Amino acid sequence: CYKIAQISKDDNSQLAVCRVLLAELEAHKDAWPFLTPVNHKVILGYRKVIKRPMDFSTIKRKLNNNLYFNLDTFIADVNLVFDNCEKFNEDDSDIGQAGHNMRKFFHELLHLKK
Ligand SMILES: Cn1cc(C(=O)NCCN2CCCC2)ccc1=O
């Protein structure tokens, strides 16, 4: 019984860590391009170029629907946000720079929590 309790506790604490990490990402001044899904009707070419769109609001919905198996699957979706951004935007564009800043911020957050 203890073992089962132990596993579920880890899942809950990992889930709590994901929620805190996401809240910190959303609060960052450079989060604005990533808060909601890119509107492919407005941003021409996005749907064709980016095969797996991802954004912070989608990550929040997936967290709330228990769709992340562990911290690593959550980290994979956050990195997908930044990888999509690098693919679609020039490094010296406002959104490209925001993506680089957010990726660095997230990386530092992860190394703080260890
Ligand atoms: C991640 N990303 C975002 C965009 C974008 O324009 N997002 C809308 C930003 N607006 C700010 C206030 C309302 C919405 C374009 C390309 C891209 O890769």
CSV table of C-alpha atoms and ligand atoms in Angstrom, one decimal:
chain,number,residue,atom,x,y,z
A,1,CYS,CA,0.0,0.0,0.0
A,2,TYR,CA,2.9,2.4,0.9
A,3,LYS,CA,4.5,1.8,-2.5
A,4,ILE,CA,1.2,2.7,-4.3
A,5,ALA,CA,0.8,5.8,-2.1
A,6,GLN,CA,4.5,6.7,-2.8
A,7,ILE,CA,4.0,6.6,-6.6
A,8,SER,CA,0.8,8.7,-6.6
A,9,LYS,CA,2.5,11.2,-4.3
A,10,ASP,CA,5.4,11.6,-6.7
A,11,ASP,CA,2.9,12.1,-9.6
A,12,ASN,CA,1.1,14.8,-7.6
A,13,SER,CA,4.3,16.6,-6.6
A,14,GLN,CA,5.6,16.4,-10.2
A,15,LEU,CA,2.3,17.9,-11.3
A,16,ALA,CA,2.6,20.7,-8.7
A,17,VAL,CA,6.1,21.4,-10.0
A,18,CYS,CA,4.8,21.6,-13.6
A,19,ARG,CA,2.0,24.1,-12.5
A,20,VAL,CA,4.6,26.3,-10.8
A,21,LEU,CA,7.0,26.2,-13.8
A,22,LEU,CA,4.1,27.1,-16.2
A,23,ALA,CA,3.0,30.0,-14.0
A,24,GLU,CA,6.5,31.4,-14.0
A,25,LEU,CA,6.7,31.1,-17.8
A,26,GLU,CA,3.4,32.9,-18.2
A,27,ALA,CA,4.4,35.7,-15.9
A,28,HIS,CA,7.6,36.5,-17.9
A,29,LYS,CA,7.6,39.8,-19.8
A,30,ASP,CA,8.5,38.0,-23.1
A,31,ALA,CA,5.8,35.3,-22.8
A,32,TRP,CA,3.2,37.3,-25.0
A,33,PRO,CA,3.9,35.4,-28.3
A,34,PHE,CA,3.4,32.0,-26.5
A,35,LEU,CA,0.3,32.6,-24.3
A,36,THR,CA,-2.3,31.4,-26.9
A,37,PRO,CA,-2.1,29.2,-30.0
A,38,VAL,CA,-0.7,30.9,-33.1
A,39,ASN,CA,-3.7,31.9,-35.3
A,40,HIS,CA,-2.8,30.2,-38.6
A,41,LYS,CA,-5.5,32.2,-40.4
A,42,VAL,CA,-3.6,35.4,-39.5
A,43,ILE,CA,0.0,34.1,-39.6
A,44,LEU,CA,0.5,33.0,-43.2
A,45,GLY,CA,2.3,29.7,-43.8
A,46,TYR,CA,2.3,28.7,-40.1
A,47,ARG,CA,0.0,25.6,-40.5
A,48,LYS,CA,2.2,24.3,-43.4
A,49,VAL,CA,5.6,24.9,-41.7
A,50,ILE,CA,4.8,24.0,-38.0
A,51,LYS,CA,3.7,20.3,-37.8
A,52,ARG,CA,3.1,20.3,-34.0
A,53,PRO,CA,1.8,23.7,-32.8
A,54,MET,CA,2.1,24.2,-29.0
A,55,ASP,CA,1.6,27.1,-26.6
A,56,PHE,CA,1.3,27.8,-22.9
A,57,SER,CA,-2.6,27.8,-22.8
A,58,THR,CA,-2.6,24.3,-24.5
A,59,ILE,CA,0.0,23.1,-22.0
A,60,LYS,CA,-2.2,24.4,-19.2
A,61,ARG,CA,-5.2,22.5,-20.6
A,62,LYS,CA,-3.2,19.3,-21.0
A,63,LEU,CA,-2.0,19.6,-17.4
A,64,ASN,CA,-5.5,20.1,-16.1
A,65,ASN,CA,-6.7,17.1,-18.2
A,66,ASN,CA,-3.9,14.9,-16.7
A,67,LEU,CA,-2.3,14.4,-20.2
A,68,TYR,CA,1.4,14.6,-19.0
A,69,PHE,CA,2.8,11.4,-17.8
A,70,ASN,CA,5.6,13.0,-15.8
A,71,LEU,CA,7.9,16.1,-15.7
A,72,ASP,CA,9.8,15.1,-18.8
A,73,THR,CA,6.7,14.9,-21.0
A,74,PHE,CA,5.8,18.4,-19.8
A,75,ILE,CA,9.3,19.7,-20.5
A,76,ALA,CA,9.1,18.2,-24.0
A,77,ASP,CA,6.0,20.3,-24.8
A,78,VAL,CA,7.6,23.5,-23.4
A,79,ASN,CA,10.7,22.9,-25.5
A,80,LEU,CA,8.3,22.3,-28.5
A,81,VAL,CA,7.0,25.9,-28.1
A,82,PHE,CA,10.5,27.3,-28.4
A,83,ASP,CA,11.6,24.9,-31.2
A,84,ASN,CA,8.6,25.9,-33.2
A,85,CYS,CA,9.4,29.6,-32.6
A,86,GLU,CA,13.0,29.1,-33.8
A,87,LYS,CA,11.8,27.4,-36.9
A,88,PHE,CA,9.3,30.0,-37.9
A,89,ASN,CA,10.9,33.3,-36.8
A,90,GLU,CA,14.2,35.1,-37.6
A,91,ASP,CA,16.6,35.2,-34.6
A,92,ASP,CA,16.7,39.0,-34.7
A,93,SER,CA,12.9,39.4,-34.9
A,94,ASP,CA,11.0,40.5,-31.7
A,95,ILE,CA,9.3,37.0,-31.5
A,96,GLY,CA,12.5,35.2,-32.3
A,97,GLN,CA,14.3,37.1,-29.5
A,98,ALA,CA,11.4,36.4,-27.1
A,99,GLY,CA,11.7,32.7,-27.9
A,100,HIS,CA,15.4,32.6,-27.1
A,101,ASN,CA,14.9,34.6,-23.9
A,102,MET,CA,12.1,32.3,-22.7
A,103,ARG,CA,14.1,29.2,-23.5
A,104,LYS,CA,17.1,30.5,-21.5
A,105,PHE,CA,14.7,31.4,-18.6
A,106,PHE,CA,13.1,28.0,-18.6
A,107,HIS,CA,16.4,26.2,-18.7
A,108,GLU,CA,17.5,28.3,-15.6
A,109,LEU,CA,14.3,27.5,-13.8
A,110,LEU,CA,14.8,23.8,-14.3
A,111,HIS,CA,18.3,23.9,-12.9
A,112,LEU,CA,17.1,25.9,-9.9
A,113,LYS,CA,14.5,23.3,-9.0
A,114,LYS,CA,16.9,20.3,-8.9
B,1,LIG,C1,4.9,32.1,-31.5
B,1,LIG,N1,4.5,33.0,-32.6
B,1,LIG,C2,3.5,33.9,-32.3
B,1,LIG,C3,3.1,34.8,-33.3
B,1,LIG,C4,2.1,35.8,-33.1
B,1,LIG,O1,1.9,36.7,-33.8
B,1,LIG,N2,1.3,35.7,-32.0
B,1,LIG,C5,0.3,36.7,-31.7
B,1,LIG,C6,0.7,37.7,-30.7
B,1,LIG,N3,-0.3,38.6,-30.5
B,1,LIG,C7,0.0,39.4,-29.3
B,1,LIG,C8,-1.4,40.0,-28.8
B,1,LIG,C9,-2.4,39.1,-29.4
B,1,LIG,C10,-1.7,38.1,-30.3
B,1,LIG,C11,3.6,34.6,-34.7
B,1,LIG,C12,4.6,33.6,-34.9
B,1,LIG,C13,5.0,32.8,-33.8
B,1,LIG,O2,5.8,31.9,-34.0
